[in-house]
Amino acid sequence: MRGEHAGYACGAALGFLGDLIAADPRRGHPVAAFGRAAAAVERRLWRDHRGYGAAHAVLCAGGAAAGAALLVRAVRGTAPSPSPLRGSAGVALTAATVWAVLGGTSLGREAQAVGGALAAGDLEVARERLPHLCGRDPQALDGPQMARAVVESVAENTSDAVVGALVWGALGGVPGLVAFRAVNTLDAMVGHKSARYRRFGWAAARLDDLAGWPGSRLTAALTVLAGPGRRAALRAWRADGGAHPSPNAGPVEASFAGALG
């Protein structure tokens, strides 16, 4: 068991390093493939009903996690327990999965691109790049509003695309990583309050709230510890973290705002 934990830690470190070196590819990303599969399931299952939405969430997220668990079992069965080959295969699988589910480098690059455009006074370029970070209409935002959108998006996605994923990886290994990313992706796809998804996306949104809870609190705590204004970040978290409509975006956005002054 200790060897498995060490192997996972090694694989996670390699995957984290891989994300730093090679950000998300424009094409062929596993998360995008999952999104296409989930959209295909949605086309068959969609009804304006919570039950069908719950079935969609369970089939997609549960299927992804089950597939990951089967892959882990297959890797473990390729060689006898003491064999170095088995350990190397497990490390490689973990590294590939961590790289696939993390998005920190891409997040940072897009934020810097918008920030650079804003610093240069080029609002048109900033508006072109902002949709890569968030779903807000950039045409309705001025410079300060776009800057705020960037900070809020970085705060929330630091939790979703980095810290939360690593938390669930530590708790559940490769299946935990895959399940968390699947739930988070489903929430982005259907967890809206639009007429189409108010009922159908309810289950995905609630699952994402549950899955994101530990990562968001850890992200907020790390922000307090790492930020230049620790007391201000903690005060903002306590005062404003619960006022946000999202139970997980609130703590991280508030702590970021407090840390930045």
C-alpha atoms as a printed R data frame, in Angstrom:
    type eleno elety resid chain resno       x      y       z
1   ATOM     1    CA   MET     A     1   0.000  0.000   0.000
2   ATOM     2    CA   ARG     A     2   2.840  2.392   0.844
3   ATOM     3    CA   GLY     A     3   4.399  1.665  -2.546
4   ATOM     4    CA   GLU     A     4   1.127  2.484  -4.292
5   ATOM     5    CA   HIS     A     5   0.897  5.819  -2.472
6   ATOM     6    CA   ALA     A     6   4.479  6.634  -3.432
7   ATOM     7    CA   GLY     A     7   3.770  5.652  -7.022
8   ATOM     8    CA   TYR     A     8   0.704  7.875  -7.125
9   ATOM     9    CA   ALA     A     9   2.632 10.806  -5.639
10  ATOM    10    CA   CYS     A    10   5.381 10.368  -8.222
11  ATOM    11    CA   GLY     A    11   2.850 10.180 -11.058
12  ATOM    12    CA   ALA     A    12   0.964 13.221  -9.767
13  ATOM    13    CA   ALA     A    13   4.188 15.230  -9.591
14  ATOM    14    CA   LEU     A    14   5.082 14.240 -13.148
15  ATOM    15    CA   GLY     A    15   1.585 15.128 -14.356
16  ATOM    16    CA   PHE     A    16   1.754 18.503 -12.619
17  ATOM    17    CA   LEU     A    17   5.129 19.141 -14.241
18  ATOM    18    CA   GLY     A    18   3.660 18.074 -17.577
19  ATOM    19    CA   ASP     A    19   0.909 20.673 -17.245
20  ATOM    20    CA   LEU     A    20   3.524 23.341 -16.526
21  ATOM    21    CA   ILE     A    21   5.531 22.364 -19.608
22  ATOM    22    CA   ALA     A    22   2.754 21.467 -22.050
23  ATOM    23    CA   ALA     A    23  -0.577 23.203 -21.576
24  ATOM    24    CA   ASP     A    24  -3.866 21.878 -22.895
25  ATOM    25    CA   PRO     A    25  -3.715 21.096 -26.631
26  ATOM    26    CA   ARG     A    26  -6.098 22.907 -28.950
27  ATOM    27    CA   ARG     A    27  -7.355 19.604 -30.373
28  ATOM    28    CA   GLY     A    28  -7.720 16.064 -29.130
29  ATOM    29    CA   HIS     A    29  -7.924 16.812 -25.411
30  ATOM    30    CA   PRO     A    30  -9.511 13.961 -23.374
31  ATOM    31    CA   VAL     A    31 -11.818 16.378 -21.541
32  ATOM    32    CA   ALA     A    32 -13.129 17.650 -24.876
33  ATOM    33    CA   ALA     A    33 -13.765 14.049 -25.940
34  ATOM    34    CA   PHE     A    34 -15.728 13.483 -22.731
35  ATOM    35    CA   GLY     A    35 -17.724 16.630 -23.449
36  ATOM    36    CA   ARG     A    36 -18.685 15.364 -26.891
37  ATOM    37    CA   ALA     A    37 -19.764 12.031 -25.441
38  ATOM    38    CA   ALA     A    38 -21.802 13.752 -22.711
39  ATOM    39    CA   ALA     A    39 -23.477 15.953 -25.325
40  ATOM    40    CA   ALA     A    40 -24.418 12.861 -27.324
41  ATOM    41    CA   VAL     A    41 -25.967 11.274 -24.223
42  ATOM    42    CA   GLU     A    42 -27.814 14.513 -23.513
43  ATOM    43    CA   ARG     A    43 -29.371 14.511 -26.983
44  ATOM    44    CA   ARG     A    44 -30.899 11.124 -26.256
45  ATOM    45    CA   LEU     A    45 -31.889 11.687 -22.639
46  ATOM    46    CA   TRP     A    46 -32.942 15.321 -22.457
47  ATOM    47    CA   ARG     A    47 -36.287 15.975 -20.843
48  ATOM    48    CA   ASP     A    48 -37.337 18.990 -18.826
49  ATOM    49    CA   HIS     A    49 -37.111 16.879 -15.674
50  ATOM    50    CA   ARG     A    50 -34.647 16.505 -12.800
51  ATOM    51    CA   GLY     A    51 -34.778 12.732 -12.953
52  ATOM    52    CA   TYR     A    52 -33.526 12.582 -16.518
53  ATOM    53    CA   GLY     A    53 -30.825 15.094 -15.644
54  ATOM    54    CA   ALA     A    54 -29.751 12.932 -12.716
55  ATOM    55    CA   ALA     A    55 -29.589  9.906 -15.008
56  ATOM    56    CA   HIS     A    56 -27.450 11.901 -17.423
57  ATOM    57    CA   ALA     A    57 -25.056 12.937 -14.648
58  ATOM    58    CA   VAL     A    58 -24.775  9.421 -13.242
59  ATOM    59    CA   LEU     A    59 -24.264  7.808 -16.638
60  ATOM    60    CA   CYS     A    60 -21.625 10.290 -17.764
61  ATOM    61    CA   ALA     A    61 -19.664 10.916 -14.567
62  ATOM    62    CA   GLY     A    62 -20.167  7.410 -13.229
63  ATOM    63    CA   GLY     A    63 -19.241  5.880 -16.560
64  ATOM    64    CA   ALA     A    64 -16.053  7.935 -16.762
65  ATOM    65    CA   ALA     A    65 -15.045  6.992 -13.216
66  ATOM    66    CA   ALA     A    66 -15.847  3.319 -13.817
67  ATOM    67    CA   GLY     A    67 -13.801  3.343 -17.007
68  ATOM    68    CA   ALA     A    68 -10.873  4.854 -15.122
69  ATOM    69    CA   ALA     A    69 -11.181  2.215 -12.389
70  ATOM    70    CA   LEU     A    70 -11.171 -0.564 -14.986
71  ATOM    71    CA   LEU     A    71  -8.099  0.953 -16.618
72  ATOM    72    CA   VAL     A    72  -6.308  1.054 -13.268
73  ATOM    73    CA   ARG     A    73  -7.202 -2.595 -12.683
74  ATOM    74    CA   ALA     A    74  -5.957 -3.528 -16.141
75  ATOM    75    CA   VAL     A    75  -2.646 -1.763 -15.515
76  ATOM    76    CA   ARG     A    76  -2.250 -3.531 -12.193
77  ATOM    77    CA   GLY     A    77  -2.900 -6.851 -13.883
78  ATOM    78    CA   THR     A    78  -0.238 -6.444 -16.560
79  ATOM    79    CA   ALA     A    79   2.586 -7.614 -14.302
80  ATOM    80    CA   PRO     A    80   3.134 -9.428 -10.992
81  ATOM    81    CA   SER     A    81   2.847 -7.302  -7.861
82  ATOM    82    CA   PRO     A    82   6.580 -6.876  -7.152
83  ATOM    83    CA   SER     A    83   7.462 -6.141 -10.779
84  ATOM    84    CA   PRO     A    84   8.944 -2.678 -11.550
85  ATOM    85    CA   LEU     A    85   6.936 -2.729 -14.793
86  ATOM    86    CA   ARG     A    86   3.692 -2.636 -12.862
87  ATOM    87    CA   GLY     A    87   4.852  0.322 -10.815
88  ATOM    88    CA   SER     A    88   6.069  2.191 -13.885
89  ATOM    89    CA   ALA     A    89   2.781  1.635 -15.712
90  ATOM    90    CA   GLY     A    90   0.829  2.944 -12.726
91  ATOM    91    CA   VAL     A    91   3.019  6.034 -12.482
92  ATOM    92    CA   ALA     A    92   2.600  6.684 -16.210
93  ATOM    93    CA   LEU     A    93  -1.187  6.322 -16.008
94  ATOM    94    CA   THR     A    94  -1.368  8.689 -13.045
95  ATOM    95    CA   ALA     A    95   0.893 11.223 -14.754
96  ATOM    96    CA   ALA     A    96  -1.184 11.173 -17.939
97  ATOM    97    CA   THR     A    97  -4.428 11.547 -16.002
98  ATOM    98    CA   VAL     A    98  -3.170 14.409 -13.843
99  ATOM    99    CA   TRP     A    99  -1.914 16.204 -16.946
100 ATOM   100    CA   ALA     A   100  -5.294 15.714 -18.642
101 ATOM   101    CA   VAL     A   101  -7.426 17.014 -15.770
102 ATOM   102    CA   LEU     A   102  -5.277 19.984 -14.729
103 ATOM   103    CA   GLY     A   103  -5.630 23.288 -16.513
104 ATOM   104    CA   GLY     A   104  -3.485 25.669 -14.516
105 ATOM   105    CA   THR     A   105  -1.026 26.603 -17.244
106 ATOM   106    CA   SER     A   106  -3.713 27.289 -19.840
107 ATOM   107    CA   LEU     A   107  -5.624 29.315 -17.257
108 ATOM   108    CA   GLY     A   108  -2.567 31.408 -16.462
109 ATOM   109    CA   ARG     A   109  -1.723 32.028 -20.101
110 ATOM   110    CA   GLU     A   110  -5.226 33.181 -20.982
111 ATOM   111    CA   ALA     A   111  -5.389 35.440 -17.938
112 ATOM   112    CA   GLN     A   112  -2.031 36.980 -18.820
113 ATOM   113    CA   ALA     A   113  -3.165 37.516 -22.407
114 ATOM   114    CA   VAL     A   114  -6.236 39.458 -21.303
115 ATOM   115    CA   GLY     A   115  -4.275 41.298 -18.629
116 ATOM   116    CA   GLY     A   116  -1.588 42.283 -21.119
117 ATOM   117    CA   ALA     A   117  -4.170 43.608 -23.552
118 ATOM   118    CA   LEU     A   118  -5.848 45.610 -20.804
119 ATOM   119    CA   ALA     A   119  -2.506 47.012 -19.650
120 ATOM   120    CA   ALA     A   120  -1.803 48.101 -23.226
121 ATOM   121    CA   GLY     A   121  -5.212 49.723 -23.481
122 ATOM   122    CA   ASP     A   122  -6.305 47.363 -26.264
123 ATOM   123    CA   LEU     A   123  -9.867 46.602 -25.226
124 ATOM   124    CA   GLU     A   124 -10.727 44.876 -28.500
125 ATOM   125    CA   VAL     A   125  -8.019 42.235 -28.056
126 ATOM   126    CA   ALA     A   126  -9.044 41.827 -24.423
127 ATOM   127    CA   ARG     A   127 -12.634 41.256 -25.522
128 ATOM   128    CA   GLU     A   128 -11.491 38.668 -28.066
129 ATOM   129    CA   ARG     A   129  -9.562 36.684 -25.440
130 ATOM   130    CA   LEU     A   130 -11.945 36.988 -22.485
131 ATOM   131    CA   PRO     A   131 -14.336 34.214 -23.684
132 ATOM   132    CA   HIS     A   132 -11.459 31.750 -23.267
133 ATOM   133    CA   LEU     A   133 -11.683 32.422 -19.527
134 ATOM   134    CA   CYS     A   134 -15.373 32.900 -18.769
135 ATOM   135    CA   GLY     A   135 -18.823 32.922 -20.296
136 ATOM   136    CA   ARG     A   136 -19.553 36.610 -19.846
137 ATOM   137    CA   ASP     A   137 -20.390 38.798 -22.828
138 ATOM   138    CA   PRO     A   138 -17.212 40.864 -23.318
139 ATOM   139    CA   GLN     A   139 -19.005 43.446 -25.437
140 ATOM   140    CA   ALA     A   140 -20.975 44.519 -22.381
141 ATOM   141    CA   LEU     A   141 -17.851 45.059 -20.233
142 ATOM   142    CA   ASP     A   142 -15.440 47.963 -19.963
143 ATOM   143    CA   GLY     A   143 -11.787 47.657 -18.934
144 ATOM   144    CA   PRO     A   144 -12.211 47.490 -15.132
145 ATOM   145    CA   GLN     A   145 -15.104 45.063 -15.498
146 ATOM   146    CA   MET     A   146 -13.010 42.773 -17.692
147 ATOM   147    CA   ALA     A   147 -10.167 42.951 -15.171
148 ATOM   148    CA   ARG     A   148 -12.586 41.919 -12.446
149 ATOM   149    CA   ALA     A   149 -13.880 39.065 -14.613
150 ATOM   150    CA   VAL     A   150 -10.312 37.819 -15.113
151 ATOM   151    CA   VAL     A   151  -9.554 37.795 -11.385
152 ATOM   152    CA   GLU     A   152 -12.830 36.072 -10.544
153 ATOM   153    CA   SER     A   153 -12.303 33.463 -13.263
154 ATOM   154    CA   VAL     A   154  -8.735 32.761 -12.140
155 ATOM   155    CA   ALA     A   155  -9.917 32.409  -8.550
156 ATOM   156    CA   GLU     A   156 -12.731 29.987  -9.340
157 ATOM   157    CA   ASN     A   157 -10.756 27.960 -11.856
158 ATOM   158    CA   THR     A   158  -7.727 27.670  -9.599
159 ATOM   159    CA   SER     A   159 -10.040 25.671  -7.381
160 ATOM   160    CA   ASP     A   160 -11.745 23.742 -10.179
161 ATOM   161    CA   ALA     A   161  -8.849 23.151 -12.556
162 ATOM   162    CA   VAL     A   162  -5.990 22.665 -10.096
163 ATOM   163    CA   VAL     A   163  -6.581 22.353  -6.356
164 ATOM   164    CA   GLY     A   164  -9.913 20.531  -6.416
165 ATOM   165    CA   ALA     A   165  -8.668 17.993  -8.940
166 ATOM   166    CA   LEU     A   166  -5.563 17.255  -6.866
167 ATOM   167    CA   VAL     A   167  -7.689 16.879  -3.727
168 ATOM   168    CA   TRP     A   168  -9.881 14.249  -5.355
169 ATOM   169    CA   GLY     A   169  -6.834 12.572  -6.834
170 ATOM   170    CA   ALA     A   170  -5.355 12.266  -3.349
171 ATOM   171    CA   LEU     A   171  -8.642 10.845  -2.081
172 ATOM   172    CA   GLY     A   172  -9.559  8.545  -4.959
173 ATOM   173    CA   GLY     A   173  -6.530  8.126  -7.183
174 ATOM   174    CA   VAL     A   174  -7.034  8.077 -10.940
175 ATOM   175    CA   PRO     A   175 -10.795  7.360 -10.689
176 ATOM   176    CA   GLY     A   176 -11.141 10.296  -8.287
177 ATOM   177    CA   LEU     A   177  -9.357 12.608 -10.710
178 ATOM   178    CA   VAL     A   178 -11.540 11.507 -13.605
179 ATOM   179    CA   ALA     A   179 -14.781 11.670 -11.623
180 ATOM   180    CA   PHE     A   180 -14.058 15.203 -10.423
181 ATOM   181    CA   ARG     A   181 -13.205 16.483 -13.889
182 ATOM   182    CA   ALA     A   182 -16.282 14.759 -15.345
183 ATOM   183    CA   VAL     A   183 -18.606 16.345 -12.775
184 ATOM   184    CA   ASN     A   184 -16.996 19.754 -13.252
185 ATOM   185    CA   THR     A   185 -17.340 19.478 -17.027
186 ATOM   186    CA   LEU     A   186 -20.988 18.442 -16.780
187 ATOM   187    CA   ASP     A   187 -21.700 21.441 -14.577
188 ATOM   188    CA   ALA     A   188 -20.125 23.722 -17.180
189 ATOM   189    CA   MET     A   189 -22.245 22.108 -19.881
190 ATOM   190    CA   VAL     A   190 -25.675 21.796 -18.266
191 ATOM   191    CA   GLY     A   191 -25.502 23.255 -14.753
192 ATOM   192    CA   HIS     A   192 -27.175 26.503 -15.755
193 ATOM   193    CA   LYS     A   193 -30.410 28.207 -14.755
194 ATOM   194    CA   SER     A   194 -31.551 28.671 -18.337
195 ATOM   195    CA   ALA     A   195 -34.955 27.455 -19.454
196 ATOM   196    CA   ARG     A   196 -33.428 24.313 -20.972
197 ATOM   197    CA   TYR     A   197 -31.253 23.327 -18.043
198 ATOM   198    CA   ARG     A   198 -32.997 24.640 -14.939
199 ATOM   199    CA   ARG     A   199 -34.329 21.154 -14.176
200 ATOM   200    CA   PHE     A   200 -32.193 18.906 -16.369
201 ATOM   201    CA   GLY     A   201 -28.930 20.410 -15.094
202 ATOM   202    CA   TRP     A   202 -29.930 20.488 -11.439
203 ATOM   203    CA   ALA     A   203 -28.230 17.192 -10.526
204 ATOM   204    CA   ALA     A   204 -24.969 18.087 -12.276
205 ATOM   205    CA   ALA     A   205 -24.891 21.454 -10.522
206 ATOM   206    CA   ARG     A   206 -25.500 19.923  -7.093
207 ATOM   207    CA   LEU     A   207 -22.867 17.233  -7.700
208 ATOM   208    CA   ASP     A   208 -20.387 19.923  -8.659
209 ATOM   209    CA   ASP     A   209 -21.217 21.890  -5.506
210 ATOM   210    CA   LEU     A   210 -20.501 18.788  -3.437
211 ATOM   211    CA   ALA     A   211 -17.343 17.773  -5.295
212 ATOM   212    CA   GLY     A   212 -15.949 21.301  -5.304
213 ATOM   213    CA   TRP     A   213 -16.467 21.981  -1.593
214 ATOM   214    CA   PRO     A   214 -13.126 20.694  -0.224
215 ATOM   215    CA   GLY     A   215 -11.049 22.150  -3.046
216 ATOM   216    CA   SER     A   216 -12.630 25.586  -2.796
217 ATOM   217    CA   ARG     A   217 -11.996 25.820   0.949
218 ATOM   218    CA   LEU     A   218  -8.423 24.629   0.537
219 ATOM   219    CA   THR     A   219  -7.890 27.143  -2.277
220 ATOM   220    CA   ALA     A   220  -9.237 29.951  -0.110
221 ATOM   221    CA   ALA     A   221  -6.995 28.877   2.769
222 ATOM   222    CA   LEU     A   222  -3.931 28.718   0.520
223 ATOM   223    CA   THR     A   223  -4.778 32.183  -0.801
224 ATOM   224    CA   VAL     A   224  -4.832 33.509   2.753
225 ATOM   225    CA   LEU     A   225  -1.432 31.939   3.433
226 ATOM   226    CA   ALA     A   226   0.205 32.906   0.139
227 ATOM   227    CA   GLY     A   227  -1.306 36.319  -0.505
228 ATOM   228    CA   PRO     A   228   0.327 39.614   0.463
229 ATOM   229    CA   GLY     A   229  -2.618 40.626   2.651
230 ATOM   230    CA   ARG     A   230  -3.336 37.618   4.849
231 ATOM   231    CA   ARG     A   231  -5.604 39.334   7.340
232 ATOM   232    CA   ALA     A   232  -7.521 41.147   4.616
233 ATOM   233    CA   ALA     A   233  -7.966 37.899   2.680
234 ATOM   234    CA   LEU     A   234  -9.256 36.088   5.757
235 ATOM   235    CA   ARG     A   235 -11.625 38.926   6.643
236 ATOM   236    CA   ALA     A   236 -12.990 39.033   3.102
237 ATOM   237    CA   TRP     A   237 -13.484 35.263   3.096
238 ATOM   238    CA   ARG     A   238 -15.398 35.384   6.356
239 ATOM   239    CA   ALA     A   239 -17.438 38.457   5.469
240 ATOM   240    CA   ASP     A   240 -18.229 37.880   1.805
241 ATOM   241    CA   GLY     A   241 -17.600 34.217   1.034
242 ATOM   242    CA   GLY     A   242 -21.161 33.209   1.794
243 ATOM   243    CA   ALA     A   243 -22.802 36.023  -0.166
244 ATOM   244    CA   HIS     A   244 -22.018 34.555  -3.589
245 ATOM   245    CA   PRO     A   245 -24.725 32.506  -5.367
246 ATOM   246    CA   SER     A   246 -22.182 29.697  -5.746
247 ATOM   247    CA   PRO     A   247 -21.163 28.013  -2.467
248 ATOM   248    CA   ASN     A   248 -17.711 27.282  -3.879
249 ATOM   249    CA   ALA     A   249 -16.927 30.357  -5.967
250 ATOM   250    CA   GLY     A   250 -17.713 32.658  -3.038
251 ATOM   251    CA   PRO     A   251 -14.858 31.682  -0.686
252 ATOM   252    CA   VAL     A   252 -12.154 31.703  -3.369
253 ATOM   253    CA   GLU     A   253 -13.271 34.928  -5.041
254 ATOM   254    CA   ALA     A   254 -13.603 36.690  -1.690
255 ATOM   255    CA   SER     A   255 -10.187 35.539  -0.478
256 ATOM   256    CA   PHE     A   256  -8.579 36.574  -3.779
257 ATOM   257    CA   ALA     A   257 -10.210 39.998  -3.555
258 ATOM   258    CA   GLY     A   258  -9.047 40.454   0.026
259 ATOM   259    CA   ALA     A   259  -5.505 39.342  -0.779
260 ATOM   260    CA   LEU     A   260  -5.296 41.770  -3.685
261 ATOM   261    CA   GLY     A   261  -6.665 44.632  -1.625
